[in-house]
Short mmCIF file of C-alpha atoms and ligand atoms in Angstrom, two decimals:
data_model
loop_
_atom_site.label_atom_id
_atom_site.label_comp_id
_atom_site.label_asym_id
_atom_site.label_seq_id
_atom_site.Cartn_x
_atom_site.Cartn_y
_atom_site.Cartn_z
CA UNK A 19 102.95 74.16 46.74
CA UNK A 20 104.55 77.76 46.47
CA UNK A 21 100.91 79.34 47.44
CA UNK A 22 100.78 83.50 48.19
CA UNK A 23 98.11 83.87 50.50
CA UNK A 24 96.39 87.44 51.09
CA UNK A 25 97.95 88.93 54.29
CA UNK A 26 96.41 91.20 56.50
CA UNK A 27 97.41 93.38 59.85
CA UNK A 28 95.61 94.63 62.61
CA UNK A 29 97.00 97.08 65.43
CA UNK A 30 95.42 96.67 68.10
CA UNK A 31 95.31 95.76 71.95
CA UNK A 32 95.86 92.33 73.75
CA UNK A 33 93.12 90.51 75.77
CA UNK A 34 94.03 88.34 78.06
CA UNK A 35 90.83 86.59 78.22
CA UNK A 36 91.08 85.23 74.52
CA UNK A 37 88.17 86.85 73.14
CA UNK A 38 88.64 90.00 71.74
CA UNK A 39 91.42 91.99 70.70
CA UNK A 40 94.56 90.45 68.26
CA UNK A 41 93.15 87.12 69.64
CA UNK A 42 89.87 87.26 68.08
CA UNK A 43 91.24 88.97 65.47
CA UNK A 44 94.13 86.56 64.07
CA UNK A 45 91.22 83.73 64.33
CA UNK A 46 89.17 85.60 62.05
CA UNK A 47 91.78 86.22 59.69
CA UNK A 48 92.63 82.26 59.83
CA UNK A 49 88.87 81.41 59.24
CA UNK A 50 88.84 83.46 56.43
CA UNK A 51 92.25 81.88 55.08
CA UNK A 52 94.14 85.09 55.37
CA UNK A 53 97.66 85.57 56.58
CA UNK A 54 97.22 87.62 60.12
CA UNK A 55 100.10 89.80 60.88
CA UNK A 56 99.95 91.98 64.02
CA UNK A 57 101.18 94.74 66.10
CA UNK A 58 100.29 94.80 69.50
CA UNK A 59 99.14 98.58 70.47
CA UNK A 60 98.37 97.36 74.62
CA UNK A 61 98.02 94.52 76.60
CA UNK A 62 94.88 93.98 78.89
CA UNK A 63 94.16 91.97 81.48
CA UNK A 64 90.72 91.13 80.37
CA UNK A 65 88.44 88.28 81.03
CA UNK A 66 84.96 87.72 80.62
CA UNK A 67 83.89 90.23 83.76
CA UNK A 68 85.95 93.41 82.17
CA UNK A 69 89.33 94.76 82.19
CA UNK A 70 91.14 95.07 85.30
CA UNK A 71 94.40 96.88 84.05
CA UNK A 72 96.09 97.89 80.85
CA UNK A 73 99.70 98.39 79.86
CA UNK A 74 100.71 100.59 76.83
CA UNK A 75 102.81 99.91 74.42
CA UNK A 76 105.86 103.00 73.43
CA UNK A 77 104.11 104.55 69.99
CA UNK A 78 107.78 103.31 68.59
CA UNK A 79 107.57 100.02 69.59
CA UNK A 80 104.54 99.65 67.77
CA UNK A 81 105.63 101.49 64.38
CA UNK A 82 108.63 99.12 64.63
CA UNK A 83 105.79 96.41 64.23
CA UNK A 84 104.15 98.04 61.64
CA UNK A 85 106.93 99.17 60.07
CA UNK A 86 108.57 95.48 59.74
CA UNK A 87 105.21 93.50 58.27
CA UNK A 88 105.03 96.64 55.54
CA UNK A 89 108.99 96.65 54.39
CA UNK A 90 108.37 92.87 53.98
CA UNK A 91 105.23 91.67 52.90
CA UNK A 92 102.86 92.86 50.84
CA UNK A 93 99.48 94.00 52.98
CA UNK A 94 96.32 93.97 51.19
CA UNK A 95 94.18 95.10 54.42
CA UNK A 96 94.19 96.32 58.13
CA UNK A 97 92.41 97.08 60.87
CA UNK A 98 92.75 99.34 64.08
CA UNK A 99 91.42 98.34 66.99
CA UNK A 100 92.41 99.02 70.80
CA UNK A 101 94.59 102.33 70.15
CA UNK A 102 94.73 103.56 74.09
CA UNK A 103 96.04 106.87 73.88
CA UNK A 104 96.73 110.35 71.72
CA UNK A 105 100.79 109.11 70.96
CA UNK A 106 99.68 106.11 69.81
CA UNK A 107 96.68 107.30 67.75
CA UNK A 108 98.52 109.86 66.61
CA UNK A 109 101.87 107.91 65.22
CA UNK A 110 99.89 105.19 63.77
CA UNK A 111 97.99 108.07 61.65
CA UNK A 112 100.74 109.67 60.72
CA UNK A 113 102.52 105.73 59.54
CA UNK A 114 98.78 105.09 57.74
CA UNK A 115 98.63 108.51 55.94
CA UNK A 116 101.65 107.04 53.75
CA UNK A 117 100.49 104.01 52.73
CA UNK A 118 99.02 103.59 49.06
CA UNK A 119 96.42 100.61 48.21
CA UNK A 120 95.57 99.50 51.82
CA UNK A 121 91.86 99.02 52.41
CA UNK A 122 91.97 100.32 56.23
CA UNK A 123 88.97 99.18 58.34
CA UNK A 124 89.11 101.41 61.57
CA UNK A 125 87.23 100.06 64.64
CA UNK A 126 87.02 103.49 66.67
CA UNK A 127 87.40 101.45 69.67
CA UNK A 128 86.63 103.59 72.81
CA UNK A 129 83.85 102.19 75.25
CA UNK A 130 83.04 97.83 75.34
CA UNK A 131 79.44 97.02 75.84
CA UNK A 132 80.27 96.06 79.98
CA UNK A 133 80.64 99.69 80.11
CA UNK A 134 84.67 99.89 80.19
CA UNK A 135 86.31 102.95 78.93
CA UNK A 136 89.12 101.55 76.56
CA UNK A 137 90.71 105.21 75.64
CA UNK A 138 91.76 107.98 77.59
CA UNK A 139 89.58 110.78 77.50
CA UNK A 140 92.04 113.45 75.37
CA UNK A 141 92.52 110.36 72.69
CA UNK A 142 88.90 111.07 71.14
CA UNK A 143 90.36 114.22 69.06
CA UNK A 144 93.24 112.62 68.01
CA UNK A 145 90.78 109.35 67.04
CA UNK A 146 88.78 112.08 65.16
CA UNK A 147 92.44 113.02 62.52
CA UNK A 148 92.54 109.11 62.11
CA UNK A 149 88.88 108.20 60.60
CA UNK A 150 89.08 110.06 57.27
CA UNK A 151 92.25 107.44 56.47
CA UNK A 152 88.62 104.80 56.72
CA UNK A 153 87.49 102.34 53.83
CA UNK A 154 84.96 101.54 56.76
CA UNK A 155 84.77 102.69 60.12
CA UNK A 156 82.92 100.67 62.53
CA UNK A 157 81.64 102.24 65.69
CA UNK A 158 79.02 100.81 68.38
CA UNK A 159 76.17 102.42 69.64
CA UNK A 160 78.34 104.00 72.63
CA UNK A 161 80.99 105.22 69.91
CA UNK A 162 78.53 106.56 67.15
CA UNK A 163 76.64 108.25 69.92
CA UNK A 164 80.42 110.14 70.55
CA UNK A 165 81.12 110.90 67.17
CA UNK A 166 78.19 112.28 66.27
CA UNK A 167 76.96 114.09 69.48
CA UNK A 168 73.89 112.61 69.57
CA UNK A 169 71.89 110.47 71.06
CA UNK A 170 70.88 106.75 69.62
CA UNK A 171 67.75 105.24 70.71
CA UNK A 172 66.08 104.29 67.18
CA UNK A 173 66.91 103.52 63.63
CA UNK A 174 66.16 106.70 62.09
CA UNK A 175 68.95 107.81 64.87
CA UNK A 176 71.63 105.23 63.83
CA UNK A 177 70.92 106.98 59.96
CA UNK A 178 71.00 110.46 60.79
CA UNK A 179 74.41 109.28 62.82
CA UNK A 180 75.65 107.40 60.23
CA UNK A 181 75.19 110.34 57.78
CA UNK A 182 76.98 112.59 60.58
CA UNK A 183 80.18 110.43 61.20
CA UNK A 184 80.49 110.00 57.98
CA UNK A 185 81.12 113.56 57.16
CA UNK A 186 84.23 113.10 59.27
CA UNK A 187 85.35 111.64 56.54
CA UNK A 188 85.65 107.82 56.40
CA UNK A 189 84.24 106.24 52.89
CA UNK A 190 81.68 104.25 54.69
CA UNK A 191 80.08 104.17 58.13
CA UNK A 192 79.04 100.76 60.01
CA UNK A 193 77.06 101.70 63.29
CA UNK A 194 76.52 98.95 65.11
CA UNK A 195 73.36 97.55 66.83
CA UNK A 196 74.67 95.34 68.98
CA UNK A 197 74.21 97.47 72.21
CA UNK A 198 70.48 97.80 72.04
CA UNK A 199 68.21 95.93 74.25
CA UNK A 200 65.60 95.57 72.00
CA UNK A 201 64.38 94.90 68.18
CA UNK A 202 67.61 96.95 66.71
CA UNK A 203 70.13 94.55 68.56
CA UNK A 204 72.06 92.98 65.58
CA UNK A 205 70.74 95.86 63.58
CA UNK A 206 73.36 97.37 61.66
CA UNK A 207 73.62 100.89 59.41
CA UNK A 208 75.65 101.47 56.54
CA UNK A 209 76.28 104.38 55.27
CA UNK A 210 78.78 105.34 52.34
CA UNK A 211 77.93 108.59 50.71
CA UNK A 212 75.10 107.14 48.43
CA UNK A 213 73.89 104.10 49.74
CA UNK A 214 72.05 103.91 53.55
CA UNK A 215 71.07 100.58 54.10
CA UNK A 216 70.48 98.18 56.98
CA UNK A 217 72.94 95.14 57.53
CA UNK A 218 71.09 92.17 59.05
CA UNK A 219 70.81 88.65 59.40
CA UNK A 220 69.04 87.53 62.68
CA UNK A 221 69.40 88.31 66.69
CA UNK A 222 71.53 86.03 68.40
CA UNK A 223 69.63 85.43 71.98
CA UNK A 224 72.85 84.92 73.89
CA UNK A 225 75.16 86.40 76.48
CA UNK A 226 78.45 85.33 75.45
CA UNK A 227 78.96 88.16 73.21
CA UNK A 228 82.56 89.60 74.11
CA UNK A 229 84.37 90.40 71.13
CA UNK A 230 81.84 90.87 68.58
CA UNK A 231 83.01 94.24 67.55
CA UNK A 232 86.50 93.10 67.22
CA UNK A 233 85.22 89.92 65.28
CA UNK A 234 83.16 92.19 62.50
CA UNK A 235 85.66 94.70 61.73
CA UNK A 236 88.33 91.89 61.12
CA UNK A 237 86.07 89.86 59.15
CA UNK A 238 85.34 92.89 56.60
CA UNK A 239 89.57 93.18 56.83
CA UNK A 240 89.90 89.76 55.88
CA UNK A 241 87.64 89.99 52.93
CA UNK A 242 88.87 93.12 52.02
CA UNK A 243 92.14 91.22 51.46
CA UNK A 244 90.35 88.61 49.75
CA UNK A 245 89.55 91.41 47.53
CA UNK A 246 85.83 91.83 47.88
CA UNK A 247 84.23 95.32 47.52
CA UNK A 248 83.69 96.86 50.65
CA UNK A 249 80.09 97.08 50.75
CA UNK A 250 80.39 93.39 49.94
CA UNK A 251 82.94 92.72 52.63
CA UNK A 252 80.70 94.07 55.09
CA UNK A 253 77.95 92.02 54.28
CA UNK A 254 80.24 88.67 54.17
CA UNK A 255 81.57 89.85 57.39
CA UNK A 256 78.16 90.67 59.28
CA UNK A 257 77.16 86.93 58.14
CA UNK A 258 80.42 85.84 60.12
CA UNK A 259 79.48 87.27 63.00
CA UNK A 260 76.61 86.03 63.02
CA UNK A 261 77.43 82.66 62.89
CA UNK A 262 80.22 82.56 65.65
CA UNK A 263 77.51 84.25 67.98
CA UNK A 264 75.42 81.24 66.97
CA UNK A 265 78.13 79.34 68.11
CA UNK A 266 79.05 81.30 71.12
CA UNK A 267 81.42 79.83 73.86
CA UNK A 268 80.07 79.12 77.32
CA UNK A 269 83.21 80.18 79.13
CA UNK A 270 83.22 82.07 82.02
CA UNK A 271 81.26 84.19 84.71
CA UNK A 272 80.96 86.93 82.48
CA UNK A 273 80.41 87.34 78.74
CA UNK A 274 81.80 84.25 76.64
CA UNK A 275 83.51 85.01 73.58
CA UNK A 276 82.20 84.34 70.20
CA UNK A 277 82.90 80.92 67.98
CA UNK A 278 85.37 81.90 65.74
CA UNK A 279 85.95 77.83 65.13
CA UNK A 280 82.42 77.57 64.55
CA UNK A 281 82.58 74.40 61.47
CA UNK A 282 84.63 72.81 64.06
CA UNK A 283 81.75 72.65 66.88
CA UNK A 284 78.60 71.20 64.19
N1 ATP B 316 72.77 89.31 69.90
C1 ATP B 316 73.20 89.59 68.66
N2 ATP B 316 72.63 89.00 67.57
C2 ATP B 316 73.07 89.27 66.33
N3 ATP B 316 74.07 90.13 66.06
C3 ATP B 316 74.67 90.75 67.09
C4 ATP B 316 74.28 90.52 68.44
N4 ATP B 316 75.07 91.26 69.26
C5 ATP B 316 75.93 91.91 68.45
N5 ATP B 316 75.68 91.62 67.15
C6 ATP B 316 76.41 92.11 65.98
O1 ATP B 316 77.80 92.03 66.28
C7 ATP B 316 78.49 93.06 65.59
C8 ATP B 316 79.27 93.88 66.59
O2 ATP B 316 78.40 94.83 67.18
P1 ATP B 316 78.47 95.37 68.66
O3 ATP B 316 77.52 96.51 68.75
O4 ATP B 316 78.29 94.21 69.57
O5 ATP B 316 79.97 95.86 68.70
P2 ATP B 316 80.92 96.25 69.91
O6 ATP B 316 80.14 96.88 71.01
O7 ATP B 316 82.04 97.01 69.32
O8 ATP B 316 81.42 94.83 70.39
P3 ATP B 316 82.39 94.43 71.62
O9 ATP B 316 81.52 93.57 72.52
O10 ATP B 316 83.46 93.63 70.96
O11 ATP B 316 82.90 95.69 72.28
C9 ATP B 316 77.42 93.84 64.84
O12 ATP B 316 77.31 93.34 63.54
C10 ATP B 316 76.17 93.56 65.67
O13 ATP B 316 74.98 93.74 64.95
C1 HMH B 317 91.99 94.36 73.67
C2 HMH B 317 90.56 94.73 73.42
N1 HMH B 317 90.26 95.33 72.24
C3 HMH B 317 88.97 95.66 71.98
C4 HMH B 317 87.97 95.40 72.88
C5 HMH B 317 86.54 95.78 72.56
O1 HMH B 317 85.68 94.76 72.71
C6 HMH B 317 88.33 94.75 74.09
N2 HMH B 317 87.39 94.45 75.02
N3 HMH B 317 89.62 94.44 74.32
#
């Protein structure tokens, strides 16, 4: 059977540990029966305690990724993840700027919820030239509270930053409530010029929660591809994550990964 599957990318940083990163990512695409191409921005040796060192990739060695999935196959969707440094950030914006009818989902990955810094400290302006290229951009608590120079402590906080990052220009804001101690956790705002809403489905009481981030933004890639609106991706994709924190893996002296397998484990 000659089937065409839709194919997705996502540039973004390697984890060692198997839960976050291109590994959690090509597992969501494959869930979501999506073709997962990748270019590797980093590689991290990661487990479930933190990250004890990272190795950059040249910014031309990782256009020459990019550069082979789009002269070959046709890309419906991609994500950004682990981006590192201002080279990097900076030539995958300027590769991005040219494409035409790619639904970009950009995870403005700069702090994880242990607490480790994931971008150098002179990437955040050059992060800042990338988001308006955003069909969503999905920061965390930690990230939203960055781009928006405020504090977040409450929901009418996550709105009012919702409303601010998304005058840097992205078409629709996801913050995140997954670093909240509290009734927000698993509280999510979206925010796309007209519509503010809250995206929930129930708190996961667990620990094993590396990767979530990683997991959502892929998942709203993947149905992106599928070609679901992106409202409607986000929603399909919170659900997602839901379920493979339901399912969460017990691995580890840290924070387990996520289920991405979850049918496989009922
Ligand atoms: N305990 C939980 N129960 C339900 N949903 C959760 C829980 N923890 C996180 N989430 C959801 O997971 C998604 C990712 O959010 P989170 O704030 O954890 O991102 P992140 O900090 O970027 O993740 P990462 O751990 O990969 O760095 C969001 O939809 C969030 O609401
Ligand atoms: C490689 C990588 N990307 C993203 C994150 C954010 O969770 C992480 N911990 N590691």
């Amino acid at each position: 059977m000659a089937y065409i599957p839709p194919v997705a990318l996502t540039i973004a940083g390697s984890d060692s540990g198997g839960g976050a990163g291109i590994q959690a990512d090509l597992r969501t695409f494959s869930f979501h029966a999506v073709h997962g191409t990748s270019a590797l921005t980093c590689i991290t040796a990661q487990n479930t305690q933190g990250v004890s060192r990272v190795d950059a990739l040249a910014p031309e060695a990782i256009i020459a990724q990019i550069e082979a999935v789009f002269t070959d196959m046709g890309v419906q969707a991609l994500k950004t993840g682990m981006l590192l440094n201002q080279p990097i950030i900076e030539a995958v914006t300027d590769y991005l700027k040219g494409l035409v009818d790619v639904d970009c989902v950009i995870d403005p990955v700069m702090v994880s919820r242990t607490g480790a810094q994931l971008i150098d400290d002179n990437a955040i302006a050059a992060l800042k030239k990338l988001i308006p290229l955003a069909t969503v951009l999905t920061p965390n608590r930690y990230e939203a509270e960055i781009l928006s120079g405020q504090s977040i402590k409450t929901l009418e906080h996550m709105k009012t930053a919702a409303q601010a990052i998304h005058g840097l220009g992205a078409k629709a804001v996801i913050v995140k409530g997954g670093g909240f101690d509290n009734e927000l956790r698993g509280i999510d705002v979206w925010y796309d010029g007209t519509t503010l809403t809250k995206l929930t489905t129930s708190c996961i009481d667990t620990a094993d929660t590396h990767g979530t981030g990683c997991t959502l933004s892929a998942a709203i890639t993947a149905n992106l591809a599928l070609g679901h609106t992106p409202f409607e991706a986000a929603k399909r994709a919170k659900e997602y994550v839901t379920q493979a924190l339901n399912y969460s893996l017990r691995i580890g002296t840290g924070q387990g990964p996520v289920g991405h397998f979850y049918p496989l484990l009922t």
